[in-house]
Coordinates of C-alpha atoms in Angstrom, one line a residue:
Chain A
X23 CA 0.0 0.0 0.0
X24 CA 2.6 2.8 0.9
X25 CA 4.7 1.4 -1.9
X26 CA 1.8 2.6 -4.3
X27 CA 1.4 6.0 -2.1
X28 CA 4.7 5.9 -3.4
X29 CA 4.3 5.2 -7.0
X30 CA 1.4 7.5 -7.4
X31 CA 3.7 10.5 -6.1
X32 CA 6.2 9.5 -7.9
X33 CA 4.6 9.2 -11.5
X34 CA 3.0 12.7 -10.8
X35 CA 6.2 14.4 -10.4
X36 CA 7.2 12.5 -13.5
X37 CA 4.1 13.7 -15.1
X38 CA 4.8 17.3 -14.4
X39 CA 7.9 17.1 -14.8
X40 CA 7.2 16.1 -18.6
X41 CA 4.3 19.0 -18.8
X42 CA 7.0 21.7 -17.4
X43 CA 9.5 20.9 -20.4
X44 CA 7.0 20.9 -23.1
X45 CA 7.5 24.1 -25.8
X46 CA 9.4 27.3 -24.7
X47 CA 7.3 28.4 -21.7
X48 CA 7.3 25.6 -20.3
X49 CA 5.6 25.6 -16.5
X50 CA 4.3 28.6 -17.8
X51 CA 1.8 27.5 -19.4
X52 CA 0.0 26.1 -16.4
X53 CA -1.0 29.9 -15.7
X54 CA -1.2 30.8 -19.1
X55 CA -3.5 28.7 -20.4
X56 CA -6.4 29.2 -18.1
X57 CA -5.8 32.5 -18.1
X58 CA -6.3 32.4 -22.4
X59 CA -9.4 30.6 -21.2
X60 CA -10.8 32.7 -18.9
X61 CA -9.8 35.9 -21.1
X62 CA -11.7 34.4 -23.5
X63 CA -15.2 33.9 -21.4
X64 CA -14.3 37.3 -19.9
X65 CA -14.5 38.9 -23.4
X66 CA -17.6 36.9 -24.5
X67 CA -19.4 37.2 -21.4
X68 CA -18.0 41.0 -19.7
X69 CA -17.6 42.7 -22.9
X70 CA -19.6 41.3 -25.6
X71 CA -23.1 40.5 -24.0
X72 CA -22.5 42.9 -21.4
X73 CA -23.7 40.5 -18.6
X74 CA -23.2 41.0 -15.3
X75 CA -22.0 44.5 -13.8
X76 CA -20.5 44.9 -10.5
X77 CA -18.2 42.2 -9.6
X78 CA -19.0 40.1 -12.6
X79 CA -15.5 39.2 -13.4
X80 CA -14.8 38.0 -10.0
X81 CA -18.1 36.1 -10.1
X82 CA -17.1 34.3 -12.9
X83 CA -13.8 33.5 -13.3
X84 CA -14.8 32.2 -10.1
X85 CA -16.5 29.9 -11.5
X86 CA -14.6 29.2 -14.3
X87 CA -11.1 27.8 -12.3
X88 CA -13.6 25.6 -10.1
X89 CA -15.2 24.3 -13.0
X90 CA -11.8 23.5 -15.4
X91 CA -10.7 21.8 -12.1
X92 CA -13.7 19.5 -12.5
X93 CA -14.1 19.0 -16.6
X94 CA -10.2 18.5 -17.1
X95 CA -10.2 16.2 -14.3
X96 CA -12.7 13.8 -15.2
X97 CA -12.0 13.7 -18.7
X98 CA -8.4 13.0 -18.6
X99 CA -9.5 10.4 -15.7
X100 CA -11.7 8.6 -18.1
X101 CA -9.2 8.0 -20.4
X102 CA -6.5 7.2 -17.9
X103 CA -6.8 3.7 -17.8
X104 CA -6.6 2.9 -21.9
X105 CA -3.7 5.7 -21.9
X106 CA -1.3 3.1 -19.6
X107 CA -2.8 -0.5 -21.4
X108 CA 0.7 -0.8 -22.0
X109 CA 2.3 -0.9 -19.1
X110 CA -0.6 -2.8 -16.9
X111 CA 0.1 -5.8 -19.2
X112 CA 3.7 -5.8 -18.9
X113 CA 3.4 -5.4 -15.1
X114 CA 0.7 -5.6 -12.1
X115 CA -0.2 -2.3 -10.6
X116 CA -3.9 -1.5 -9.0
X117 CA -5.2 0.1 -11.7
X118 CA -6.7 2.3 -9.6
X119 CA -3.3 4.1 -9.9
X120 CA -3.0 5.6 -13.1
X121 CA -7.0 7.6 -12.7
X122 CA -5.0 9.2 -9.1
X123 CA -2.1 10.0 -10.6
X124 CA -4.2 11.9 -13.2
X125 CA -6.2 13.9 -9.9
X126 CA -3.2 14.7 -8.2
X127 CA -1.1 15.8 -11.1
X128 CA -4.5 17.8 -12.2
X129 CA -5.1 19.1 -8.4
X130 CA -1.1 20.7 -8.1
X131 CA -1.7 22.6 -11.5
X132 CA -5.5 24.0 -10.1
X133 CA -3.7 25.0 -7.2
X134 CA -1.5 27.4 -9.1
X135 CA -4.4 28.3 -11.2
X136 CA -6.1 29.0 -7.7
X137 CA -3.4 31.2 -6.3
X138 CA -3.2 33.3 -9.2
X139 CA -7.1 33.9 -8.7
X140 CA -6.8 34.7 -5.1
X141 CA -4.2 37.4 -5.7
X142 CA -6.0 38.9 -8.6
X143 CA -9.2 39.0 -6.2
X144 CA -7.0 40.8 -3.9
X145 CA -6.3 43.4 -6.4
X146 CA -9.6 43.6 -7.7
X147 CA -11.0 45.2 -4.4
X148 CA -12.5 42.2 -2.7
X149 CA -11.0 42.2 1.3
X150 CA -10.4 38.7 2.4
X151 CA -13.1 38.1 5.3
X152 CA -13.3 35.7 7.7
X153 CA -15.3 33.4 5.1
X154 CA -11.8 32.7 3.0
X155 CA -11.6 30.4 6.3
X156 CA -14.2 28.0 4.6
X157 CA -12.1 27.6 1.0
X158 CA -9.5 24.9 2.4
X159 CA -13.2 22.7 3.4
X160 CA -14.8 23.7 0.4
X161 CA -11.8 22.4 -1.6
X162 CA -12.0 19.4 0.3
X163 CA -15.6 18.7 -0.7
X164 CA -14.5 18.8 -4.4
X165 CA -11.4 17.3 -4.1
X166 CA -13.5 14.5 -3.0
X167 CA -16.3 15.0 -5.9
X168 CA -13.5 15.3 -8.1
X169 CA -11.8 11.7 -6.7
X170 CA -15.3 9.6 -6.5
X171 CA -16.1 10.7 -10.3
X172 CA -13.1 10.1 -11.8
X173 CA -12.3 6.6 -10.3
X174 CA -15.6 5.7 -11.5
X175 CA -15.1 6.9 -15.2
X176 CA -12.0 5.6 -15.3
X177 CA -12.9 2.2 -14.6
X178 CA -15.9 2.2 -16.5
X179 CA -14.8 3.2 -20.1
X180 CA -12.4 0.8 -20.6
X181 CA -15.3 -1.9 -20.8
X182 CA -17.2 0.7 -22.9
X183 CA -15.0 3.2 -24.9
X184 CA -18.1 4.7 -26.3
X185 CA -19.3 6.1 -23.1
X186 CA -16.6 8.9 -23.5
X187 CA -18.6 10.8 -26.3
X188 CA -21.6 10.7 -23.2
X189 CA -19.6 11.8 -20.8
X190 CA -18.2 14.7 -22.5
X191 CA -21.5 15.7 -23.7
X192 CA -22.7 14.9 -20.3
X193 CA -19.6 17.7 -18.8
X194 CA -20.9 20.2 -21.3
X195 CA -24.4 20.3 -20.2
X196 CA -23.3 20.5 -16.7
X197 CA -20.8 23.3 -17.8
X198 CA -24.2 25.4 -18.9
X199 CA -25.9 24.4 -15.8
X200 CA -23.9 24.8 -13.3
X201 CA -24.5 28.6 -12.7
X202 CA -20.8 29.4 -13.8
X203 CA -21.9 32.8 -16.0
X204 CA -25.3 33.1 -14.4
X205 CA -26.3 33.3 -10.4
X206 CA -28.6 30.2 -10.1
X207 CA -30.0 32.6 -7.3
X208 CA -31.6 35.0 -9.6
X209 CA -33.8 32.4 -11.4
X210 CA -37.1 31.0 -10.4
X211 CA -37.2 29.2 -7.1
X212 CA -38.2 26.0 -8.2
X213 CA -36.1 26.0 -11.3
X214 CA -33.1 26.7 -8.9
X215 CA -33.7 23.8 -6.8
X216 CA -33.3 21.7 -10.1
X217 CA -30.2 23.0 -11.0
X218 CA -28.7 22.7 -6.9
X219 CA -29.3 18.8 -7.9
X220 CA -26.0 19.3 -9.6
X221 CA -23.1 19.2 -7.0
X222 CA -20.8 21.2 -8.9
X223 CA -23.6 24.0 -8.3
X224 CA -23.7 24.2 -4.9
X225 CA -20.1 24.1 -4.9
X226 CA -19.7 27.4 -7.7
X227 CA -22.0 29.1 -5.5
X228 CA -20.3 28.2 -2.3
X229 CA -17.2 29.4 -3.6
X230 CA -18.6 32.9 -4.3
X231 CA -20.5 33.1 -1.2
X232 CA -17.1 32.6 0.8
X233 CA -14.6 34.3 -2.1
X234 CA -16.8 37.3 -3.3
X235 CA -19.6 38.0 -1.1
X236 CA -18.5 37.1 2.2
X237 CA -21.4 35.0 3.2
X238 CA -21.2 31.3 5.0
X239 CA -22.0 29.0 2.5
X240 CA -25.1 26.7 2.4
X241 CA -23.5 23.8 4.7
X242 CA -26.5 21.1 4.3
X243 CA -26.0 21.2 0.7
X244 CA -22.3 20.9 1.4
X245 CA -23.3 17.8 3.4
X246 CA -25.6 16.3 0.6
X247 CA -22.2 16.4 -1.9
X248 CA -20.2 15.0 0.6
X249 CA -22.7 12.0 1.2
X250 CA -23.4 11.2 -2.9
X251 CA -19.2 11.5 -3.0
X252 CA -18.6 8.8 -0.6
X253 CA -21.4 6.6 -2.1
X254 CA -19.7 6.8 -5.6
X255 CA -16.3 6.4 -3.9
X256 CA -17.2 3.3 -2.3
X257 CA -19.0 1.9 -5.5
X258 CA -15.7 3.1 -7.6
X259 CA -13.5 1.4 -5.2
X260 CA -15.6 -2.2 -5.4
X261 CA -15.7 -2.0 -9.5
X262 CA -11.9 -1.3 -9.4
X263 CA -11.3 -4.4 -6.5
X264 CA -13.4 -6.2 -8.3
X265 CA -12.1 -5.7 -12.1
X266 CA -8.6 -5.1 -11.3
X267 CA -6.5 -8.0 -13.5
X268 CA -9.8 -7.9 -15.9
X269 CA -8.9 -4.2 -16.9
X270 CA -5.5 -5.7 -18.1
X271 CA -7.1 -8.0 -20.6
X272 CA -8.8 -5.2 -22.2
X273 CA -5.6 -4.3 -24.4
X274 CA -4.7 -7.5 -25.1
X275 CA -8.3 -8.9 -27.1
X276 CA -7.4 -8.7 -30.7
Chain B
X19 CA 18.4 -34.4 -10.3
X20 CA 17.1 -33.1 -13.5
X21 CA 13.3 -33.7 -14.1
X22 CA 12.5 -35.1 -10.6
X23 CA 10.9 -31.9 -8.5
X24 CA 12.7 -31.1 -4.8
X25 CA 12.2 -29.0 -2.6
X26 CA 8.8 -27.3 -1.4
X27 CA 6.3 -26.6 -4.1
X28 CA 5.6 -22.8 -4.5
X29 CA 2.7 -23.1 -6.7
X30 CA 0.9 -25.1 -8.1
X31 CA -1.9 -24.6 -11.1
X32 CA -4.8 -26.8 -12.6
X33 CA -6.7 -26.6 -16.0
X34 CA -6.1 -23.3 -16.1
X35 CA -8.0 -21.5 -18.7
X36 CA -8.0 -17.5 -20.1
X37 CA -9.9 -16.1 -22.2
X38 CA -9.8 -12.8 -24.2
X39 CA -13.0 -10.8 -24.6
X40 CA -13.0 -9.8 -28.5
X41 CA -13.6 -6.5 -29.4
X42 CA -16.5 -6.2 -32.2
X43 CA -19.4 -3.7 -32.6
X44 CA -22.7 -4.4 -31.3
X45 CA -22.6 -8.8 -31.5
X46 CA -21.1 -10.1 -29.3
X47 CA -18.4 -12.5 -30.3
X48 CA -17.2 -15.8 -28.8
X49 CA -14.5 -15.1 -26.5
X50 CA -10.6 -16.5 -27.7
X51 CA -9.3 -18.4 -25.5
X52 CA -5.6 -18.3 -25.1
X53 CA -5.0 -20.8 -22.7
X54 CA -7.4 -24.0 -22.6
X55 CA -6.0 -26.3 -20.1
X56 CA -2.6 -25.9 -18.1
X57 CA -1.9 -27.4 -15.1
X58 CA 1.5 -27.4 -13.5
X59 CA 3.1 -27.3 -10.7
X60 CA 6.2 -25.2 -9.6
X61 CA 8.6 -25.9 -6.7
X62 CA 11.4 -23.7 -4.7
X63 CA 14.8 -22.9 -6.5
X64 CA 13.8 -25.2 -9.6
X65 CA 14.4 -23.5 -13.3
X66 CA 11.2 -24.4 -14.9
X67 CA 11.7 -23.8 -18.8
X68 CA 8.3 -23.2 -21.0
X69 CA 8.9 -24.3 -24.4
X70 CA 6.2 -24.1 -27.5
X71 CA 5.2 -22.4 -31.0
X72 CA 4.2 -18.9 -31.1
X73 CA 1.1 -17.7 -30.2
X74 CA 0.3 -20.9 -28.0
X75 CA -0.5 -18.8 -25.0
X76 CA 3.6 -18.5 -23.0
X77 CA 3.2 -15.1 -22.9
X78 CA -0.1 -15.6 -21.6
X79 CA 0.9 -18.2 -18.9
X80 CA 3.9 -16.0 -17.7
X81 CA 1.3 -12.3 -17.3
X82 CA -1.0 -15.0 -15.3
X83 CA 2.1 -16.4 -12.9
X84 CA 2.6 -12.5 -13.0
X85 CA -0.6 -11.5 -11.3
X86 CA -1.4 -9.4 -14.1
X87 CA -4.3 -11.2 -15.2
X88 CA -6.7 -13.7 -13.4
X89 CA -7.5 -17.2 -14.9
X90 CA -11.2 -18.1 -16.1
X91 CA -11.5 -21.4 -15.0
X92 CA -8.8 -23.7 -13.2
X93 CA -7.6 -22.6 -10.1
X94 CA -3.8 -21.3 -8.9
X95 CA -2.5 -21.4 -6.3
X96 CA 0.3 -20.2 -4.3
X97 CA 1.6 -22.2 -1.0
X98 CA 3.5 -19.8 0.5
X99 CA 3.4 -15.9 0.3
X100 CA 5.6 -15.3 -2.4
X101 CA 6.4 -11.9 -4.6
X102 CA 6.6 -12.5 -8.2
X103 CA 7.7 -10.4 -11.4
X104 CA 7.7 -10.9 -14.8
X105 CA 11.2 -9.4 -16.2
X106 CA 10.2 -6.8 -18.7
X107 CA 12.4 -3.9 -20.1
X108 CA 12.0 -0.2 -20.1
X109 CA 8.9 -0.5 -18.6
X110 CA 6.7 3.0 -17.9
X111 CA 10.1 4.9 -19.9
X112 CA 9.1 8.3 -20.5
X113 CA 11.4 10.2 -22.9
X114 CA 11.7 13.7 -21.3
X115 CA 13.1 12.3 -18.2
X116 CA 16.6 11.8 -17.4
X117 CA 18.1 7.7 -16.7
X118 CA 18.5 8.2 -13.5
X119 CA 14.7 9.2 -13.3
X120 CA 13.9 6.7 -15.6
X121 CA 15.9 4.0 -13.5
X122 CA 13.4 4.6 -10.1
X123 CA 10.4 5.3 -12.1
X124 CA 10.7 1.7 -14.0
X125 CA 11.9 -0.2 -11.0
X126 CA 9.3 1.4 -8.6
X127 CA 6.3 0.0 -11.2
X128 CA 8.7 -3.2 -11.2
X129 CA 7.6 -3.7 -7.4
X130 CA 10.9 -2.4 -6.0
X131 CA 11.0 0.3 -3.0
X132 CA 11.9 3.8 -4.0
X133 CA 15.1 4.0 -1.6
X134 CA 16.1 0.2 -2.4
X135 CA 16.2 1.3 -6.5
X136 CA 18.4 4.4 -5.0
X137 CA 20.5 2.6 -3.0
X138 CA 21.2 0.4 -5.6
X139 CA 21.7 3.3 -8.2
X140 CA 26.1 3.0 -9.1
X141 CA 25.1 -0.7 -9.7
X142 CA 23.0 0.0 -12.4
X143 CA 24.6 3.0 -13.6
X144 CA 28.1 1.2 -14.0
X145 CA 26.2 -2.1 -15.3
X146 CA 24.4 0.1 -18.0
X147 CA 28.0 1.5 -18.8
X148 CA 26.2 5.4 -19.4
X149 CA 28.2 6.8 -16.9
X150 CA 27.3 10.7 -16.9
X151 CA 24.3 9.8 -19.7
X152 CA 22.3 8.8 -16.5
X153 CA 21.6 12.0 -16.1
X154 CA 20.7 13.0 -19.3
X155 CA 17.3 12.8 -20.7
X156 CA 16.6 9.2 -22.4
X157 CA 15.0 10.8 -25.1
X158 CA 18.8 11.8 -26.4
X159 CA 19.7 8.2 -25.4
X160 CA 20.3 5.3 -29.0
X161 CA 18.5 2.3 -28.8
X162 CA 21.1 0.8 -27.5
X163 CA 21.6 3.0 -24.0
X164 CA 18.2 2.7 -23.6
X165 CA 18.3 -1.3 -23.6
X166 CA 21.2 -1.3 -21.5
X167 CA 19.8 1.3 -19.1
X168 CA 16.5 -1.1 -19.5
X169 CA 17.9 -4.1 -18.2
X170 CA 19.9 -2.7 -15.7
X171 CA 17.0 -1.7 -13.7
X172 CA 14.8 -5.1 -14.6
X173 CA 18.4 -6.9 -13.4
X174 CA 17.9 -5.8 -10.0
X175 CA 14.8 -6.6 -9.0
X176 CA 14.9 -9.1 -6.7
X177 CA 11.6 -11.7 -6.3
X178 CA 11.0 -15.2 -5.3
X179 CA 9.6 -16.4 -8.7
X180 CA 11.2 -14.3 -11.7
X181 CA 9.4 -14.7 -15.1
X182 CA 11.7 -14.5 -18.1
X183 CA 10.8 -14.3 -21.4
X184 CA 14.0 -15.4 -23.0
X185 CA 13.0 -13.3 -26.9
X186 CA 13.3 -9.9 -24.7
X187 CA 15.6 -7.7 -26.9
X188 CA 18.9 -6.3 -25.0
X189 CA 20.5 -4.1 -27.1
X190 CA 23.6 -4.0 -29.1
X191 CA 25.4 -7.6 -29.6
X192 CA 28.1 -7.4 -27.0
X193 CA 25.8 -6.1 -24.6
X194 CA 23.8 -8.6 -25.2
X195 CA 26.6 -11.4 -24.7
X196 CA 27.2 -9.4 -21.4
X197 CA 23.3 -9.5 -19.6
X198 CA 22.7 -12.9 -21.4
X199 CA 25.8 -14.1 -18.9
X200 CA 24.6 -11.9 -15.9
X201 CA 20.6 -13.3 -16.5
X202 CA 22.2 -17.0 -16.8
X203 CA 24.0 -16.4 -13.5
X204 CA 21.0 -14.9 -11.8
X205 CA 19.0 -18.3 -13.1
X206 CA 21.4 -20.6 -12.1
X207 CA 21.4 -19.1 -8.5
X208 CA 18.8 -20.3 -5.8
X209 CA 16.2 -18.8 -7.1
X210 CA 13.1 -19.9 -8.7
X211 CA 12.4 -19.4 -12.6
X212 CA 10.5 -20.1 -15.0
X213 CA 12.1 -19.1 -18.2
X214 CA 10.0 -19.3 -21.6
X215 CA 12.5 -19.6 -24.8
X216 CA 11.9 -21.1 -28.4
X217 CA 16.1 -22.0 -28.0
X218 CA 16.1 -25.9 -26.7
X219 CA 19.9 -25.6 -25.9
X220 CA 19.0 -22.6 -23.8
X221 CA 16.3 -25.0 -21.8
X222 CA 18.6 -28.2 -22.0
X223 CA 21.4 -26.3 -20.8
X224 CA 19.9 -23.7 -17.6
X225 CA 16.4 -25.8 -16.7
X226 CA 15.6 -28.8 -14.1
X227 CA 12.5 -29.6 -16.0
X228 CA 10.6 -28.3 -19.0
X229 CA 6.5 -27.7 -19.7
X230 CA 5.9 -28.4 -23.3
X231 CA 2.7 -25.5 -23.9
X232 CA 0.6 -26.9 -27.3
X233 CA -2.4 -24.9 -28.1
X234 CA -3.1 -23.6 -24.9
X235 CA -2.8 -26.5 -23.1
X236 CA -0.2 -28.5 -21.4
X237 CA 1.4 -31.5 -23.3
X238 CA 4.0 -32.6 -21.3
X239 CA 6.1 -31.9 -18.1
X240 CA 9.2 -34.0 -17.0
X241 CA 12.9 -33.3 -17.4
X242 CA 14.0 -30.9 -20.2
X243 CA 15.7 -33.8 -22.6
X244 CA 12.3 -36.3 -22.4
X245 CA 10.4 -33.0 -23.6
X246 CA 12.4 -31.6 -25.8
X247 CA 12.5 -34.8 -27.6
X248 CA 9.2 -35.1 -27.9
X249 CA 8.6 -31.1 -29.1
X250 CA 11.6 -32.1 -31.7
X251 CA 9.5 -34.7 -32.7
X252 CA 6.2 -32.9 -33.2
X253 CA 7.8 -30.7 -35.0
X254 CA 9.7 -32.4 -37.5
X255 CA 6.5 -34.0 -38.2
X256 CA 4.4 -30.8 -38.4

């Protein structure tokens, strides 16, 4: 066990270490790229359809480094496993591995992304109040989202490559859901309680209550993501127990 | 003794089957299987030498002693706790990364600790001959470094059963005289093997008994001149 705590750190710092000496800017790019990407809501969203006003960058580029967190996450995770087909049949590892490696090597690169946010919401105006105190435990709650998704992906499309197209499909509709360049709070009641079905909802919103607004956020809703997370977790951990040496088979069917 | 088992058994395996799942669109197909019906038995510090055509399921049989797949039918069975590892080169190599790197990544997903593949780092850097190289990326590496730096790490990975396949490529000729002498060393010692290789010599000369795999499934096991007599045979008449 603590020689694949092992493994897992080690293959991430490999991992990184192969992202940081990509192209010219190298580790760079880590802040670069999401900043492209939010530049490029920000101009759609802020300039274009003139949505918003006060605060509305804040509010959503909020949103934004939560959400890439999530989306880049689970979609690298689900392909994780048939990425490294390879190396399971040459040697046995739990392949449980190779969809952690991808969270923690995705999780180090948010947090630099997350930094960078936090400074420019310094300099944007926003005082830190004493609801920044709630950000480490609402990073928790989607660290574990985050975990309990992608180990479940990740061990299901190997069996059924197809389900990738649905899952990506099934990420953008959540990405237009989710409340990232709208506040769920200003629609109709009952519509909103819909949309709060969606974890990554509650969480966006939590964020800006705690980030942006200074308010507590909602901590039973909190609760209900924290309960559906360790339900998938333990169903993603019994698929993986159960097919660990079938995944390895996969690559080798002709 | 050649051909008469001593010593504890280690493992032991009966009517082992494994099958592959096909891949095809929507029907499903039957599933292939690549081994029907293998049983065997494996004892402590015995070379056990697999011997067969292509594609009658060794590789198969050595990724199942492996752990890296499970049988469909049959059982196996291990008597004692006992680590295993299938030899395989370069394995996880990532390009950007320098030997040395290379060297604990491959030998930490070969089941070795982190600070035991350190500790043991001059050994495979003066083994691998790439003196300041180890610290270059492998991506600048030749074939040939890359082989040697390959099997320098496999080399020192230390289990009680070690899995051979004997048609693993080594590098450059006289390298490969040179890890061909340090693997026949390694299989002469103590420890238990089982070595697969199309070369009879190679099984006649380094194994206490042979398994003659046909068609998935086992033809004969006894000592390696009764079986390889008997797979000269088949052949010449095939």
């Amino acid at each position: 066990m603590q020689h694949y705590l092992e493994l897992v750190w080690y293959k991430t710092y490999a991992d990184l270490r192969v992202e940081a000496s990509r192209g010219y800017l190298g580790i760079f790019w880590w802040a670069l790229e999401p900043l492209l990407y939010m530049g490029a809501f920000y101009i759609v969203f802020g300039i274009l359809f003139q949505r918003g006003g006060e605060d509305y960058i804040a509010f959503l580029l909020v949103g934004l480094v939560a959400w890439r967190w999530f989306d880049n996450t689970i979609k690298l995770g689900a392909s994780s496993l048939i990425a490294n087909m390879g190396l399971m049949q040459q040697v046995y590892v739990p392949k449980i591995v190779f969809p952690t490696v991808t969270i923690v090597t995705n999780t180090v690169k948010f947090l630099v992304v997350l930094t960078i946010l936090l400074v420019f919401l310094l300099f944007y105006g926003i005082d830190p109040g004493i609801t920044w105190l709630a950000l480490p435990g609402l990073l928790a709650v989607q660290l574990l989202l985050i975990v309990a998704l992608t180990w479940l992906v990740s061990v299901i499309v190997p069996f059924m490559p197809d389900i990738r197209v649905i899952i990506d499909s099934g990420l953008t509709l959540l990405f237009f859901i989710s409340g990232i360049f709208f506040d769920i709070e200003s629609l109709p009641v009952q519509l909103a309680d819909y949309l709060r079905l969606n974890p990554m909802a509650t969480l966006i919103e939590s964020y800006r209550k705690v980030l942006v607004q200074g308010v507590w956020p909602d901590w039973g809703m909190l609760g209900v993501v924290v309960v559906f997370s360790v339900i998938v977790v333990l169903v993603s951990l019994r698929l993986h127990l159960r097919y660990d040496r079938q995944l390895a088979k996969i690559g080798l069917a002709g | 003794m050649k051909g008469k088992p001593h010593g504890e058994r280690l493992a032991s395996l009966k009517n082992i089957g494994v099958s592959y799942r096909r891949r095809g669109g929507l029907h499903r197909q039957p599933p292939y299987w690549a081994l029907e019906d293998v049983s065997l038995e494996i004892y402590r510090s015995e070379t056990l030498g697999v011997i067969g055509r292509n594609g009658v399921g060794k590789s198969t049989l050595l990724r199942l002693l492996a752990g890296i797949i499970n049988p469909d039918k049959g059982t196996i069975h291990f008597d004692t706790h006992c680590n295993t590892s299938l030899l395989s080169l370069q394995v996880g190599f990532i390009p950007q990364l320098t030997g040395r790197e290379n060297a604990v990544l491959s030998g930490m997903l070969l089941g070795m600790r982190r600070k035991d593949i350190e500790a043991r780092m001059d050994d495979i850097i003066s083994f691998s001959e790439l003196g300041d190289f180890i610290d270059q990326p492998i991506g600048a590496y030749s074939t040939g470094m890359r082989a040697r730096l390959g099997f320098s790490v496999a080399f020192q990975v230390d289990p009680d059963l070690l899995l051979f396949d004997e048609a693993l490529g080594v590098g450059d000729a006289e390298f490969r005289e040179k890890s061909a002498c340090a693997m026949r060393q390694k299989i002469r010692s103590n420890r238990t093997v089982v070595l697969v290789s199309h070369n009879s010599q190679t099984i006649r000369n380094l194994c206490d008994r042979a398994v003659w795999i046909d068609k998935g499934s086992t033809r004969l096991v006894g000592d390696p001149d009764t079986v390889l007599a008997a797979y000269t045979e088949m052949q010449k008449s095939s």
